[in-house]
GROMACS .gro file of C-alpha atoms in nm:
model
  496
    1MET     CA    1  -0.744   0.494  -2.806
    2LEU     CA    2  -0.743   0.867  -2.726
    3LYS     CA    3  -0.719   0.832  -2.350
    4GLU     CA    4  -0.462   1.072  -2.203
    5GLU     CA    5  -0.237   0.914  -1.942
    6LYS     CA    6  -0.234   1.075  -1.598
    7LYS     CA    7   0.086   1.262  -1.517
    8GLU     CA    8   0.315   1.088  -1.270
    9SER     CA    9   0.294   1.287  -0.950
   10VAL     CA   10   0.480   1.082  -0.690
   11SER     CA   11   0.804   1.240  -0.570
   12LYS     CA   12   1.126   1.076  -0.679
   13GLU     CA   13   1.226   1.070  -0.311
   14LEU     CA   14   0.950   0.825  -0.227
   15LYS     CA   15   1.049   0.460  -0.196
   16PHE     CA   16   0.821   0.159  -0.226
   17ARG     CA   17   0.867  -0.213  -0.199
   18PHE     CA   18   0.610  -0.485  -0.232
   19LEU     CA   19   0.654  -0.727   0.060
   20SER     CA   20   0.390  -1.001   0.063
   21LEU     CA   21   0.059  -1.133  -0.069
   22GLU     CA   22  -0.192  -1.345   0.124
   23ILE     CA   23  -0.479  -1.504  -0.067
   24ASN     CA   24  -0.790  -1.671   0.076
   25GLY     CA   25  -1.072  -1.801  -0.144
   26ILE     CA   26  -0.950  -1.667  -0.479
   27LYS     CA   27  -1.011  -1.900  -0.775
   28ASN     CA   28  -0.867  -2.239  -0.672
   29VAL     CA   29  -0.658  -2.101  -0.385
   30GLU     CA   30  -0.830  -2.145  -0.048
   31HIS     CA   31  -0.514  -2.021   0.120
   32GLY     CA   32  -0.178  -1.911  -0.015
   33TYR     CA   33   0.102  -1.684   0.098
   34ILE     CA   34   0.411  -1.553  -0.080
   35GLN     CA   35   0.667  -1.298   0.032
   36TYR     CA   36   0.990  -1.143  -0.087
   37ASP     CA   37   1.305  -1.202   0.116
   38ASP     CA   38   1.310  -0.831   0.196
   39CYS     CA   39   0.989  -0.875   0.395
   40ALA     CA   40   1.154  -1.039   0.697
   41SER     CA   41   1.439  -0.786   0.716
   42VAL     CA   42   1.211  -0.483   0.675
   43LYS     CA   43   0.986  -0.609   0.955
   44LYS     CA   44   1.298  -0.626   1.177
   45GLY     CA   45   1.391  -0.268   1.094
   46ASP     CA   46   1.668  -0.354   0.848
   47PHE     CA   47   1.608  -0.141   0.539
   48GLN     CA   48   1.919  -0.230   0.339
   49THR     CA   49   1.811  -0.436   0.037
   50LYS     CA   50   2.028  -0.746   0.052
   51ASN     CA   51   1.821  -0.972  -0.168
   52ASN     CA   52   1.722  -0.930  -0.528
   53GLY     CA   53   1.366  -0.851  -0.625
   54THR     CA   54   1.297  -1.149  -0.854
   55LEU     CA   55   1.036  -1.400  -0.740
   56GLY     CA   56   0.890  -1.684  -0.947
   57ILE     CA   57   0.595  -1.919  -0.902
   58TYR     CA   58   0.629  -2.262  -1.064
   59GLY     CA   59   0.386  -2.549  -1.080
   60PRO     CA   60   0.154  -2.768  -1.288
   61ASN     CA   61  -0.148  -2.628  -1.470
   62GLY     CA   62  -0.444  -2.543  -1.252
   63THR     CA   63  -0.258  -2.508  -0.922
   64GLY     CA   64  -0.302  -2.138  -0.847
   65LYS     CA   65  -0.029  -1.950  -1.033
   66THR     CA   66  -0.266  -1.724  -1.227
   67ALA     CA   67  -0.471  -1.660  -0.912
   68ALA     CA   68  -0.178  -1.466  -0.766
   69VAL     CA   69  -0.149  -1.255  -1.081
   70ALA     CA   70  -0.524  -1.189  -1.081
   71CYS     CA   71  -0.491  -1.032  -0.735
   72PHE     CA   72  -0.257  -0.768  -0.878
   73ARG     CA   73  -0.490  -0.714  -1.171
   74LEU     CA   74  -0.763  -0.636  -0.920
   75LEU     CA   75  -0.532  -0.406  -0.726
   76LYS     CA   76  -0.455  -0.207  -1.041
   77ALA     CA   77  -0.826  -0.174  -1.119
   78ILE     CA   78  -0.893  -0.039  -0.770
   79ALA     CA   79  -0.617   0.221  -0.781
   80SER     CA   80  -0.721   0.325  -1.133
   81ASP     CA   81  -1.089   0.356  -1.029
   82ILE     CA   82  -1.197   0.105  -1.293
   83SER     CA   83  -1.521  -0.089  -1.255
   84PHE     CA   84  -1.457  -0.462  -1.218
   85GLU     CA   85  -1.731  -0.533  -1.471
   86SER     CA   86  -1.520  -0.380  -1.748
   87ASP     CA   87  -1.248  -0.644  -1.703
   88SER     CA   88  -1.355  -0.994  -1.802
   89GLY     CA   89  -1.029  -1.125  -1.659
   90LEU     CA   90  -1.171  -1.067  -1.310
   91LYS     CA   91  -1.475  -1.284  -1.369
   92ASN     CA   92  -1.514  -1.584  -1.138
   93LEU     CA   93  -1.243  -1.445  -0.914
   94VAL     CA   94  -1.401  -1.573  -0.591
   95SER     CA   95  -1.381  -1.947  -0.521
   96PHE     CA   96  -1.713  -2.128  -0.562
   97LYS     CA   97  -1.604  -2.358  -0.281
   98SER     CA   98  -1.584  -2.091  -0.013
   99ASN     CA   99  -1.805  -1.820  -0.171
  100LEU     CA  100  -1.611  -1.567   0.039
  101ALA     CA  101  -1.262  -1.433  -0.020
  102ASN     CA  102  -1.006  -1.190   0.111
  103ILE     CA  103  -0.674  -1.063  -0.019
  104LYS     CA  104  -0.404  -0.892   0.186
  105TYR     CA  105  -0.129  -0.689   0.018
  106THR     CA  106   0.164  -0.562   0.227
  107PHE     CA  107   0.396  -0.279   0.122
  108PHE     CA  108   0.694  -0.088   0.256
  109ILE     CA  109   0.679   0.289   0.208
  110GLU     CA  110   0.946   0.550   0.280
  111THR     CA  111   0.811   0.904   0.253
  112PRO     CA  112   1.005   1.213   0.138
  113ASN     CA  113   1.071   1.308   0.504
  114LEU     CA  114   1.226   0.960   0.554
  115GLU     CA  115   0.941   0.825   0.766
  116LYS     CA  116   0.909   0.449   0.717
  117TYR     CA  117   0.587   0.248   0.719
  118ILE     CA  118   0.460  -0.102   0.663
  119VAL     CA  119   0.112  -0.074   0.513
  120SER     CA  120  -0.125  -0.366   0.466
  121TYR     CA  121  -0.434  -0.336   0.248
  122ARG     CA  122  -0.701  -0.601   0.292
  123LEU     CA  123  -1.000  -0.662   0.065
  124ASN     CA  124  -1.307  -0.869   0.150
  125LEU     CA  125  -1.535  -0.993  -0.131
  126LYS     CA  126  -1.794  -1.259  -0.208
  127ASN     CA  127  -1.963  -1.419  -0.505
  128SER     CA  128  -2.247  -1.203  -0.628
  129ALA     CA  129  -2.604  -1.329  -0.612
  130ASN     CA  130  -2.659  -1.140  -0.938
  131THR     CA  131  -2.490  -1.341  -1.212
  132ASP     CA  132  -2.444  -1.026  -1.421
  133PHE     CA  133  -2.177  -0.910  -1.176
  134PHE     CA  134  -1.843  -1.072  -1.103
  135PHE     CA  135  -1.841  -1.032  -0.725
  136ASP     CA  136  -1.967  -0.808  -0.448
  137VAL     CA  137  -1.746  -0.587  -0.235
  138LEU     CA  138  -1.779  -0.651   0.140
  139GLY     CA  139  -1.513  -0.432   0.294
  140GLU     CA  140  -1.161  -0.296   0.286
  141SER     CA  141  -0.912  -0.221   0.563
  142PHE     CA  142  -0.575  -0.055   0.604
  143TYR     CA  143  -0.328  -0.149   0.876
  144VAL     CA  144  -0.028   0.074   0.936
  145LYS     CA  145   0.297   0.024   1.126
  146LYS     CA  146   0.517   0.331   1.164
  147TYR     CA  147   0.885   0.282   1.236
  148ASP     CA  148   1.010   0.460   1.547
  149LYS     CA  149   1.363   0.570   1.451
  150GLN     CA  150   1.457   0.667   1.805
  151ASN     CA  151   1.364   0.336   1.966
  152LYS     CA  152   1.439   0.137   1.648
  153LYS     CA  153   1.110  -0.051   1.645
  154TYR     CA  154   0.765  -0.029   1.490
  155ILE     CA  155   0.484   0.141   1.675
  156ARG     CA  156   0.210  -0.108   1.757
  157ASP     CA  157   0.003  -0.213   1.458
  158SER     CA  158  -0.308   0.002   1.427
  159ASN     CA  159  -0.618  -0.047   1.215
  160ARG     CA  160  -0.630   0.294   1.056
  161LEU     CA  161  -0.967   0.243   0.892
  162THR     CA  162  -1.219  -0.016   0.785
  163ILE     CA  163  -1.502   0.037   0.540
  164ASP     CA  164  -1.791  -0.204   0.583
  165TYR     CA  165  -2.004  -0.217   0.269
  166GLU     CA  166  -2.255  -0.462   0.413
  167ASN     CA  167  -2.360  -0.224   0.690
  168ASN     CA  168  -2.317   0.084   0.470
  169SER     CA  169  -2.094   0.237   0.733
  170TYR     CA  170  -1.750   0.381   0.789
  171ILE     CA  171  -1.582   0.223   1.090
  172SER     CA  172  -1.249   0.264   1.265
  173ASN     CA  173  -1.103   0.147   1.592
  174LEU     CA  174  -0.938   0.485   1.636
  175ASP     CA  175  -1.105   0.796   1.781
  176ALA     CA  176  -0.915   0.997   1.522
  177PHE     CA  177  -1.154   0.861   1.258
  178SER     CA  178  -1.479   0.920   1.440
  179ILE     CA  179  -1.729   1.150   1.272
  180LYS     CA  180  -1.668   1.408   1.544
  181SER     CA  181  -1.290   1.399   1.491
  182LEU     CA  182  -1.324   1.422   1.116
  183PHE     CA  183  -1.591   1.691   1.090
  184GLY     CA  184  -1.594   1.871   1.427
  185THR     CA  185  -1.879   1.948   1.664
  186ASN     CA  186  -2.087   2.152   1.422
  187ARG     CA  187  -2.398   1.945   1.365
  188GLU     CA  188  -2.441   2.048   1.001
  189LYS     CA  189  -2.080   1.960   0.914
  190LYS     CA  190  -2.105   1.627   1.096
  191VAL     CA  191  -2.428   1.534   0.915
  192ASN     CA  192  -2.299   1.644   0.575
  193GLY     CA  193  -1.970   1.464   0.629
  194LEU     CA  194  -2.144   1.144   0.730
  195ILE     CA  195  -2.372   1.171   0.425
  196ASP     CA  196  -2.066   1.213   0.199
  197VAL     CA  197  -1.902   0.902   0.342
  198LYS     CA  198  -2.216   0.687   0.336
  199THR     CA  199  -2.297   0.801  -0.017
  200LEU     CA  200  -1.951   0.693  -0.129
  201VAL     CA  201  -1.992   0.355   0.038
  202SER     CA  202  -2.334   0.306  -0.124
  203LEU     CA  203  -2.201   0.400  -0.466
  204GLY     CA  204  -1.901   0.171  -0.420
  205LYS     CA  205  -2.126  -0.119  -0.342
  206GLU     CA  206  -2.361  -0.040  -0.631
  207LEU     CA  207  -2.088   0.020  -0.887
  208HIS     CA  208  -1.864  -0.264  -0.766
  209ARG     CA  209  -1.574  -0.043  -0.674
  210TYR     CA  210  -1.363  -0.015  -0.362
  211ILE     CA  211  -1.349   0.348  -0.250
  212ALA     CA  212  -1.068   0.387   0.008
  213LEU     CA  213  -0.821   0.480  -0.267
  214SER     CA  214  -1.067   0.696  -0.459
  215ASP     CA  215  -0.987   1.065  -0.499
  216LYS     CA  216  -1.315   1.162  -0.332
  217PHE     CA  217  -1.256   0.956  -0.019
  218LEU     CA  218  -0.893   1.068   0.013
  219SER     CA  219  -1.014   1.427  -0.021
  220ILE     CA  220  -1.259   1.376   0.267
  221LEU     CA  221  -0.975   1.255   0.489
  222LYS     CA  222  -0.734   1.527   0.373
  223ASN     CA  223  -0.983   1.809   0.442
  224SER     CA  224  -1.097   1.672   0.776
  225LEU     CA  225  -1.005   1.810   1.119
  226SER     CA  226  -0.822   1.495   1.229
  227ILE     CA  227  -0.441   1.514   1.205
  228GLU     CA  228  -0.415   1.135   1.191
  229ALA     CA  229  -0.674   1.117   0.913
  230LYS     CA  230  -0.476   1.376   0.717
  231GLU     CA  231  -0.158   1.170   0.763
  232THR     CA  232  -0.340   0.857   0.653
  233SER     CA  233  -0.480   1.027   0.343
  234GLU     CA  234  -0.127   1.131   0.243
  235LEU     CA  235   0.001   0.776   0.294
  236LEU     CA  236  -0.285   0.625   0.095
  237TYR     CA  237  -0.236   0.880  -0.182
  238TYR     CA  238   0.128   0.774  -0.208
  239LEU     CA  239   0.017   0.411  -0.221
  240LYS     CA  240  -0.245   0.479  -0.488
  241GLU     CA  241   0.001   0.658  -0.714
  242TYR     CA  242   0.258   0.384  -0.661
  243ILE     CA  243   0.010   0.116  -0.770
  244ARG     CA  244  -0.107   0.317  -1.070
  245ASN     CA  245   0.229   0.431  -1.199
  246HIS     CA  246   0.489   0.183  -1.075
  247ILE     CA  247   0.320  -0.156  -1.082
  248TYR     CA  248   0.283  -0.319  -1.425
  249VAL     CA  249   0.070  -0.630  -1.471
  250HIS     CA  250   0.094  -0.841  -1.787
  251THR     CA  251  -0.152  -1.131  -1.802
  252THR     CA  252  -0.238  -1.414  -2.039
  253HIS     CA  253  -0.564  -1.227  -2.094
  254ALA     CA  254  -0.362  -0.936  -2.235
  255GLU     CA  255  -0.180  -1.174  -2.468
  256ALA     CA  256  -0.510  -1.318  -2.586
  257LEU     CA  257  -0.633  -0.967  -2.665
  258SER     CA  258  -0.318  -0.905  -2.869
  259PHE     CA  259  -0.433  -1.171  -3.115
  260LEU     CA  260  -0.742  -0.953  -3.163
  261GLY     CA  261  -0.519  -0.655  -3.230
  262MET     CA  262  -0.555  -0.486  -2.888
  263SER     CA  263  -0.240  -0.438  -2.687
  264ALA     CA  264  -0.049  -0.194  -2.466
  265LEU     CA  265   0.298  -0.066  -2.396
  266TYR     CA  266   0.407  -0.061  -2.031
  267GLY     CA  267   0.659   0.178  -1.880
  268LYS     CA  268   0.756   0.540  -1.838
  269THR     CA  269   0.805   0.805  -2.103
  270ASN     CA  270   0.786   1.180  -2.158
  271ASP     CA  271   0.562   1.408  -2.359
  272GLU     CA  272   0.558   1.783  -2.420
  273VAL     CA  273   0.453   1.854  -2.062
  274GLY     CA  274   0.652   1.607  -1.854
  275PRO     CA  275   0.683   1.243  -1.740
  276LEU     CA  276   0.411   0.986  -1.800
  277SER     CA  277   0.387   0.640  -1.651
  278GLY     CA  278   0.153   0.344  -1.685
  279GLU     CA  279  -0.002   0.160  -1.979
  280PHE     CA  280  -0.018   0.314  -2.325
  281PRO     CA  281  -0.277   0.182  -2.576
  282LEU     CA  282  -0.147   0.008  -2.886
  283LEU     CA  283  -0.325  -0.148  -3.184
  284ILE     CA  284  -0.111  -0.404  -3.365
  285ASN     CA  285  -0.334  -0.500  -3.656
  286GLY     CA  286  -0.352  -0.160  -3.822
  287PRO     CA  287  -0.323   0.217  -3.778
  288PHE     CA  288  -0.462   0.382  -3.465
  289ASP     CA  289  -0.511   0.734  -3.334
  290ILE     CA  290  -0.314   0.903  -3.057
  291LEU     CA  291  -0.347   1.256  -2.932
  292ASN     CA  292  -0.105   1.481  -3.115
  293SER     CA  293   0.041   1.578  -2.777
  294GLN     CA  294   0.123   1.210  -2.715
  295ARG     CA  295   0.341   1.175  -3.024
  296LYS     CA  296   0.662   1.254  -2.834
  297ALA     CA  297   0.568   1.002  -2.565
  298TYR     CA  298   0.518   0.721  -2.817
  299GLU     CA  299   0.843   0.806  -2.995
  300ASN     CA  300   1.022   0.778  -2.661
  301LEU     CA  301   0.862   0.436  -2.604
  302LEU     CA  302   0.970   0.332  -2.954
  303LYS     CA  303   1.334   0.408  -2.869
  304GLN     CA  304   1.302   0.191  -2.557
  305ILE     CA  305   1.152  -0.093  -2.761
  306ASN     CA  306   1.431  -0.089  -3.017
  307VAL     CA  307   1.707  -0.082  -2.755
  308ILE     CA  308   1.566  -0.370  -2.551
  309VAL     CA  309   1.416  -0.599  -2.815
  310SER     CA  310   1.725  -0.578  -3.038
  311SER     CA  311   1.928  -0.718  -2.746
  312PHE     CA  312   1.692  -1.017  -2.734
  313VAL     CA  313   1.633  -1.049  -3.108
  314PRO     CA  314   1.945  -0.948  -3.308
  315GLY     CA  315   1.868  -0.709  -3.592
  316PHE     CA  316   1.524  -0.611  -3.459
  317SER     CA  317   1.416  -0.263  -3.560
  318SER     CA  318   1.072  -0.103  -3.547
  319SER     CA  319   0.922   0.232  -3.636
  320PHE     CA  320   0.593   0.417  -3.647
  321LYS     CA  321   0.438   0.449  -3.991
  322ASP     CA  322   0.285   0.795  -4.000
  323PHE     CA  323  -0.054   0.850  -4.165
  324GLY     CA  324  -0.071   1.220  -4.082
  325VAL     CA  325  -0.267   1.451  -3.853
  326ARG     CA  326  -0.643   1.505  -3.860
  327LEU     CA  327  -0.909   1.675  -3.649
  328VAL     CA  328  -1.181   1.485  -3.462
  329GLU     CA  329  -1.484   1.605  -3.272
  330ASN     CA  330  -1.435   1.728  -2.917
  331LYS     CA  331  -1.755   1.630  -2.735
  332SER     CA  332  -1.677   1.846  -2.432
  333ASN     CA  333  -1.606   2.153  -2.648
  334PRO     CA  334  -1.741   2.128  -3.007
  335LEU     CA  335  -1.575   2.458  -3.101
  336GLN     CA  336  -1.228   2.318  -3.035
  337PRO     CA  337  -1.172   1.992  -3.227
  338ILE     CA  338  -0.903   1.754  -3.109
  339LYS     CA  339  -0.587   1.709  -3.315
  340VAL     CA  340  -0.491   1.340  -3.349
  341ASN     CA  341  -0.209   1.156  -3.519
  342LYS     CA  342  -0.276   0.825  -3.698
  343ILE     CA  343   0.022   0.587  -3.666
  344GLU     CA  344   0.101   0.216  -3.700
  345LEU     CA  345   0.381   0.022  -3.527
  346VAL     CA  346   0.570  -0.183  -3.784
  347ARG     CA  347   0.890  -0.387  -3.795
  348ASN     CA  348   1.159  -0.286  -4.043
  349VAL     CA  349   1.274  -0.592  -4.240
  350ASP     CA  350   1.511  -0.591  -4.541
  351GLY     CA  351   1.409  -0.247  -4.656
  352GLY     CA  352   1.039  -0.316  -4.608
  353GLN     CA  353   0.787  -0.288  -4.325
  354ILE     CA  354   0.552  -0.550  -4.179
  355PRO     CA  355   0.276  -0.498  -3.919
  356LEU     CA  356   0.350  -0.609  -3.565
  357SER     CA  357   0.050  -0.843  -3.588
  358CYS     CA  358   0.258  -1.062  -3.823
  359GLU     CA  359   0.524  -1.115  -3.557
  360SER     CA  360   0.541  -1.406  -3.313
  361ALA     CA  361   0.379  -1.394  -2.970
  362GLY     CA  362   0.724  -1.379  -2.813
  363ILE     CA  363   0.831  -1.066  -3.001
  364ARG     CA  364   0.498  -0.898  -2.929
  365LYS     CA  365   0.554  -0.975  -2.560
  366PHE     CA  366   0.900  -0.817  -2.570
  367VAL     CA  367   0.753  -0.508  -2.738
  368ASN     CA  368   0.485  -0.482  -2.468
  369LEU     CA  369   0.726  -0.524  -2.179
  370ALA     CA  370   1.035  -0.336  -2.301
  371GLY     CA  371   0.957  -0.015  -2.112
  372ALA     CA  372   0.858  -0.197  -1.792
  373LEU     CA  373   1.177  -0.405  -1.796
  374ILE     CA  374   1.381  -0.084  -1.826
  375GLN     CA  375   1.200   0.065  -1.526
  376VAL     CA  376   1.236  -0.244  -1.308
  377PHE     CA  377   1.603  -0.283  -1.392
  378ASN     CA  378   1.686   0.080  -1.310
  379HIS     CA  379   1.443   0.183  -1.035
  380TYR     CA  380   1.400   0.052  -0.680
  381SER     CA  381   1.025   0.119  -0.658
  382ASP     CA  382   0.906  -0.034  -0.987
  383PHE     CA  383   0.734  -0.373  -0.987
  384LEU     CA  384   0.645  -0.596  -1.283
  385VAL     CA  385   0.403  -0.889  -1.258
  386ILE     CA  386   0.402  -1.132  -1.553
  387ASP     CA  387   0.183  -1.437  -1.598
  388GLU     CA  388   0.343  -1.722  -1.797
  389ILE     CA  389   0.663  -1.535  -1.869
  390ASP     CA  390   0.789  -1.833  -2.070
  391SER     CA  391   0.502  -1.822  -2.321
  392GLY     CA  392   0.656  -1.772  -2.665
  393VAL     CA  393   1.007  -1.709  -2.527
  394PHE     CA  394   1.314  -1.921  -2.605
  395GLU     CA  395   1.419  -2.112  -2.292
  396PHE     CA  396   1.786  -2.013  -2.293
  397LEU     CA  397   1.706  -1.645  -2.355
  398LEU     CA  398   1.449  -1.646  -2.074
  399GLY     CA  399   1.710  -1.783  -1.834
  400GLN     CA  400   1.952  -1.508  -1.935
  401ILE     CA  401   1.693  -1.233  -1.886
  402LEU     CA  402   1.591  -1.358  -1.542
  403GLU     CA  403   1.951  -1.404  -1.434
  404VAL     CA  404   2.039  -1.046  -1.531
  405MET     CA  405   1.728  -0.903  -1.364
  406SER     CA  406   1.783  -1.103  -1.044
  407LYS     CA  407   2.151  -1.009  -1.011
  408GLU     CA  408   2.150  -0.648  -1.128
  409GLY     CA  409   1.790  -0.524  -1.130
  410LYS     CA  410   1.696  -0.263  -0.868
  411GLY     CA  411   1.318  -0.315  -0.881
  412GLN     CA  412   1.099  -0.622  -0.840
  413ILE     CA  413   0.956  -0.890  -1.070
  414LEU     CA  414   0.695  -1.151  -0.988
  415PHE     CA  415   0.641  -1.411  -1.260
  416THR     CA  416   0.469  -1.743  -1.316
  417CYS     CA  417   0.630  -2.005  -1.534
  418HIS     CA  418   0.614  -2.365  -1.658
  419ASN     CA  419   0.953  -2.386  -1.828
  420LEU     CA  420   1.202  -2.542  -1.587
  421GLY     CA  421   1.515  -2.413  -1.762
  422PRO     CA  422   1.540  -2.079  -1.573
  423LEU     CA  423   1.547  -2.270  -1.242
  424GLU     CA  424   1.912  -2.339  -1.312
  425THR     CA  425   1.992  -1.967  -1.297
  426LEU     CA  426   1.786  -1.864  -0.991
  427ARG     CA  427   1.843  -1.909  -0.618
  428GLU     CA  428   1.615  -2.140  -0.423
  429LYS     CA  429   1.495  -1.844  -0.213
  430ASN     CA  430   1.356  -1.676  -0.523
  431ILE     CA  431   1.110  -1.951  -0.617
  432TYR     CA  432   0.775  -2.064  -0.481
  433PHE     CA  433   0.624  -2.390  -0.601
  434THR     CA  434   0.254  -2.468  -0.613
  435THR     CA  435   0.103  -2.771  -0.440
  436LEU     CA  436  -0.210  -2.981  -0.480
  437ASN     CA  437  -0.333  -2.866  -0.140
  438GLN     CA  438  -0.575  -2.577  -0.194
  439ASN     CA  439  -0.525  -2.472   0.168
  440ASN     CA  440  -0.149  -2.435   0.128
  441ARG     CA  441  -0.090  -2.349  -0.237
  442TYR     CA  442   0.259  -2.199  -0.232
  443ILE     CA  443   0.568  -2.346  -0.067
  444LYS     CA  444   0.943  -2.324  -0.096
  445LEU     CA  445   1.141  -2.643  -0.143
  446ALA     CA  446   1.245  -2.798   0.185
  447HIS     CA  447   1.607  -2.915   0.225
  448ALA     CA  448   1.722  -2.726  -0.089
  449LYS     CA  449   2.065  -2.566  -0.056
  450THR     CA  450   2.235  -2.286  -0.244
  451ASN     CA  451   2.463  -2.530  -0.428
  452ASN     CA  452   2.174  -2.750  -0.544
  453ASN     CA  453   2.055  -2.744  -0.903
  454ILE     CA  454   1.698  -2.631  -0.829
  455ARG     CA  455   1.566  -2.772  -1.156
  456ASP     CA  456   1.690  -3.123  -1.076
  457PHE     CA  457   1.583  -3.088  -0.713
  458TYR     CA  458   1.229  -2.990  -0.820
  459ILE     CA  459   1.199  -3.277  -1.068
  460ARG     CA  460   1.297  -3.522  -0.793
  461ALA     CA  461   1.036  -3.365  -0.565
  462LEU     CA  462   0.770  -3.416  -0.834
  463GLN     CA  463   0.871  -3.777  -0.888
  464VAL     CA  464   0.945  -3.905  -0.536
  465GLY     CA  465   0.797  -3.644  -0.303
  466GLY     CA  466   0.975  -3.556   0.019
  467GLN     CA  467   0.817  -3.211   0.053
  468LYS     CA  468   0.564  -3.080   0.304
  469GLU     CA  469   0.283  -3.101   0.048
  470GLU     CA  470   0.206  -3.316  -0.255
  471MET     CA  471   0.318  -3.116  -0.557
  472TYR     CA  472   0.212  -3.323  -0.857
  473LYS     CA  473  -0.008  -3.619  -0.937
  474GLU     CA  474   0.158  -3.792  -1.228
  475THR     CA  475  -0.064  -3.903  -1.514
  476ASP     CA  476   0.001  -4.251  -1.650
  477SER     CA  477   0.114  -4.238  -2.014
  478SER     CA  478  -0.109  -4.531  -2.100
  479TYR     CA  479  -0.409  -4.339  -1.966
  480ILE     CA  480  -0.327  -4.045  -2.195
  481ALA     CA  481  -0.303  -4.281  -2.494
  482ARG     CA  482  -0.631  -4.447  -2.398
  483SER     CA  483  -0.812  -4.111  -2.375
  484LEU     CA  484  -0.686  -4.020  -2.723
  485ARG     CA  485  -0.817  -4.348  -2.864
  486ILE     CA  486  -1.156  -4.292  -2.700
  487GLY     CA  487  -1.159  -3.943  -2.847
  488GLY     CA  488  -1.108  -4.098  -3.190
  489LEU     CA  489  -1.408  -4.326  -3.133
  490ILE     CA  490  -1.619  -4.025  -3.038
  491VAL     CA  491  -1.523  -3.851  -3.362
  492ASP     CA  492  -1.617  -4.158  -3.561
  493GLY     CA  493  -1.943  -4.204  -3.369
  494GLU     CA  494  -1.838  -4.548  -3.246
  495GLU     CA  495  -1.838  -4.483  -2.870
  496GLU     CA  496  -2.096  -4.683  -2.679
   0.00000   0.00000   0.00000
């Protein structure tokens, strides 16, 4: 609970937009593709955001909604240099059917000097032969398109770099990334440089980490002799900081942990030194320690929580119960103990205070997401991914929130949902629906028009079909009743 958040270091002039996600062999998705409306216009060189950044994925249980969210969870782990083994939510990520998988993320980046790029990041992975591990890393690649402002078109797509973990090598189709280009003609520098790269690849494979966004690898590119490698390192550094500090991922796994008292606050705040962004640890079943220097940051987050949650839940008010400051051992420097503050987040009710753990799942979700919602509403580059956004949230309120975010929000939201109510407030272009075809998991409704009630249109599609793929296999009510009766026989020991 004493982890200090990394300072936000991306310039405010930088602009990011998530464009598309392609999934192959992840969980029960053999192939799936989703994209924001901005994707098509950006690829044509039109950079004026005409469409809102809200995108939803709807569908029955077990049809690939959570698989899409898991891909962003993996992306966050990579950019944060976290071992996959520490996150049980990434277990069994690769489909047992295919045994191999790849994920392709595509982003739009505008740098401080107004250069514009489309960057695609592709991961290759496979099921691990060692059951103790979740999956093995096979490779990672970056593809870059740079926009030519003079000719108003993108320069031909180039594979900037590919790291092949199977062959323990560093490969690129460009001469700019050859060992000679990176480290010069000096034999000692070439050998040492190659050793550095191969050591990183070996460690990545051993520790189950992708390395292209690691500080060490980016440093190798930045300090090389290749101008193009230096440019790529800068671009990848921007991308890494964007993923770490501007993408927020809230999963059902996080909600399950909240019942055990472990939670987090998402968003941006300030401490005594400057801005902080990311996830901030929170215990909800009792007091917890924060660094004394983080006190201001948590107080800022508390103000955000009270402003947002009170608009959803009239009369809501929360505060930090202060248990004072104490000194704890500093393992890195025993002579200088660390000053920590013990606090507890409580809700103020009728002159008393109750722990957040006593609140409903819906209110805890609002508390978690308050800061992230503020960022996404106000900032173009922020991106929030939420699994089962409707869990614990009143249907009418959810529709209002999504309508406001889709019409007025500057950033992006990707959510999964079962509740059909919000479909009445969203445009047909903002919704993907899952199918029963594992090789084509996500589709948009065919023949839907802007004046259609998407909720009614979707229900008709479930009942009578008429779409490119089968979307739902209805269960007979009598079969459900029969299974319940058989279950009763099993309980009574009467089943034959």
